[in-house]
Amino acid sequence: MTASSPMGISRPQVKSLDEILPREPLLMMGAGPVPIPECVAKANSVVINHLGGAMAQVIHQVKAMARYVFQTESKWVLGVAGPASAAMEMAVSNLMQQGETILCVNNGFFSHRMAEMATRIGADVHELHVPVLEAADPELVRKAIEKVRPKVLTLVQGETSNTVFNHSLEEIAKIAKSYGCLVVVDAVCTLSTMPLKMDEWQIDVVITGGQKGLSSIPGVSLLVFSDDAWATVKSRTQPVAQWCFDAQLAENFWHKDGYHYTAPVSGIMALHEALKLVCDETLEQRFARHLRCSKALQAGVQGMGLNLFIPAESRLNSVVGITIPEGLTASDICRHISDVYRVEIAGSFGQPIVRIGQMGEQCREHNLFRTLHALGSTMRDLGVKVDQPNGMAEMESYLQSVPRIISQVA
Amino acid sequence: MTASSPMGISRPQVKSLDEILPREPLLMMGAGPVPIPECVAKANSVVINHLGGAMAQVIHQVKAMARYVFQTESKWVLGVAGPASAAMEMAVSNLMQQGETILCVNNGFFSHRMAEMATRIGADVHELHVPVLEAADPELVRKAIEKVRPKVLTLVQGETSNTVFNHSLEEIAKIAKSYGCLVVVDAVCTLSTMPLKMDEWQIDVVITGGQKGLSSIPGVSLLVFSDDAWATVKSRTQPVAQWCFDAQLAENFWHKDGYHYTAPVSGIMALHEALKLVCDETLEQRFARHLRCSKALQAGVQGMGLNLFIPAESRLNSVVGITIPEGLTASDICRHISDVYRVEIAGSFGQPIVRIGQMGEQCREHNLFRTLHALGSTMRDLGVKVDQPNGMAEMESYLQSVPRIISQVA
């Protein structure tokens, strides 16, 4: 493991990346990261000065494109060097001060995360637990708001861990707003895969990551504050505990061509290209593509005799949860489909499901057929009776029933 | 600026990256980011599953190589999705609890940053201000330690903002250790450019970024905790305010093949390749290359009649500070050298200097000649009398006086 060296600590012998990475890349059909387009990969190899004129132009365009993708006219688009969790932490830690009340609608693992973050900064944290197979109920949220009178309400559009879709997001946001709450929405796995109208729905902060619907790299994330949310940030009396996530320091870089920390230059280039692809495709066409592909996949899965975990009315399309057949575990299935068919899908966090992503580049017909074939074959290999030909036929029928939209190339 | 759309917020018209980026890249000779090698750029385009077996192997190797580069046998190597400041914040926020005492040796802008971070989490913060042209004095540090009895001492190896080198780092670390302090060293602009022996010098935490000496991308950073530091992290009674930077959550990913947040996959691939280049070159050869190139550049700058800002004994080699001739500003110089000669150098934070980086890929003879020519020509263009031929001759003479080391290729 080590080579001799005149220094104290000797050099390790390591394998090259080529030896570690499979010769043919595995198809990433899990809950993210997702495959990235060639132009995003290429942009991610570019490093330039983080404070020069070219960077300023890139940042200006990233903000302009983000406003379209988030459907907002708000000025307060901010990027953050880090995962989507960093954007979550930025939202929570800048809006909340010690002792203030926050209500977190908890649909599962990820929607609990903002409650956890709020606890750490000394907020008075309340959680409304939603039963696992259900979407959040607006009237129950209203009751909880009336009870705890929170300054901030947090809510997930789609809970990645159990594949629940909070289809009443708009109604809940408007209820919360009528009580004077600031509404923070985690759209990490949903942004650009389904409608979200930040301004029209009266949402105060929307959070997303790079490596989901946007099909960019993990490590650079985006969030937008409304004017109300930004006024709250500006008027706080306690310093933000998180130096890196202090929105007013981030403003220096994202809005004043100034310095906060060395920005993740290459990741911002990648994000620029990913956002440009969304703009070129248009949101309307992108939403239609996601819906068509996800519904076709769901038809195929059910057509071969497997069950979808979440009832149709609260089912998320961007991550599809499939109930694990009796006698198997998620890791049995994930290992086999990866080893034998070179397709990666995901297990879950505490639920008896495997998950297939339908975000960004995952939503392409050729990926659907390869994935459904791999999933059905894996089930058969592992002794589960499935009708794979019928699954394929159902998926194809669904695709035929909904016309494919030919994307404009701008 | 916008195209019509049936959605609420319309699409912006944006330029392509090709239109924004200069056709020939500017040579980045500032204080970072620095140019990245081709293999690092290539690795940065790879996205794989952040939780699979391939990623686990990459992480294992990154830790092994980091131990060599940091010169430590400590197990507790951690990466962080974010800038070097995120690694700083991780160190401070995990070691310190509210009300505990920290002493920050302040050599300038960057060494003040950890004091700022400590203040935000409610620590009792003391700063020892070092005069701007000087290195920290071990006896003054001892006196300050005796006075405030800190739990943690923070110190920078090289202060990027004013180009001071704390040449007594080893002595100071050992003094602090003898008083029972945990010693945190910011080696952001110095790691892999000059000796730093974490274990032998009794340092408890060493912090670095990607985009300086390592010549990787900005956005993924590294730090190492000693066993003492790690025991402190494990025994804390208050939760860490920073969820993303909680070292014990990071341990899940970096040491237990588990989940914290979606790791910055491509940036970790890039870091793997950058660390491998350091291992292949060996630290001894890398240090020699940096010293030789930096000293040659300094000889050239002085040879043409410009002044170096910091006296020789406390002068940092990895970032060279040049006093701005009377009548000019840093932005005059930086703009001209960039616009006309396509070389980028940096201004400073409050000091009357421009700065040229000598980190990683910046330390190549061809970059030195191009940069010195560009700097001298810029000075002449702006009306400053310099003897450029003599500068070139002095630089060449220095290079001739120190044999070039031909790197082994492993």
mmCIF file of C-alpha atoms in Angstrom, chain A residues 8 10 29 31 93 127 143 147 150 159 208 229 244-245 272-273 278 281 298 311 374:
data_model
loop_
_atom_site.group_PDB
_atom_site.id
_atom_site.type_symbol
_atom_site.label_atom_id
_atom_site.label_comp_id
_atom_site.label_asym_id
_atom_site.label_seq_id
_atom_site.Cartn_x
_atom_site.Cartn_y
_atom_site.Cartn_z
ATOM 1 C CA GLY A 8 7.801 10.985 7.336
ATOM 2 C CA SER A 10 5.071 7.680 2.737
ATOM 3 C CA MET A 29 -31.627 5.730 -12.827
ATOM 4 C CA ALA A 31 -32.857 9.205 -7.025
ATOM 5 C CA SER A 93 -30.561 29.883 9.044
ATOM 6 C CA GLU A 127 -43.392 19.318 13.006
ATOM 7 C CA LYS A 143 -54.920 23.975 12.052
ATOM 8 C CA LYS A 147 -51.962 26.424 16.919
ATOM 9 C CA PRO A 150 -45.025 30.020 13.069
ATOM 10 C CA GLU A 159 -40.548 13.859 -0.750
ATOM 11 C CA THR A 208 -33.173 23.188 -5.512
ATOM 12 C CA ALA A 229 -38.119 36.817 2.672
ATOM 13 C CA CYS A 244 -20.619 30.240 4.435
ATOM 14 C CA PHE A 245 -24.404 30.329 4.145
ATOM 15 C CA HIS A 272 -25.314 27.698 -16.719
ATOM 16 C CA GLU A 273 -25.442 25.086 -19.454
ATOM 17 C CA VAL A 278 -34.179 24.028 -19.762
ATOM 18 C CA GLU A 281 -36.589 23.105 -24.260
ATOM 19 C CA GLN A 298 -45.379 3.511 -14.085
ATOM 20 C CA PRO A 311 -51.681 5.856 -4.351
ATOM 21 C CA ALA A 374 -33.412 -4.561 -16.378
#
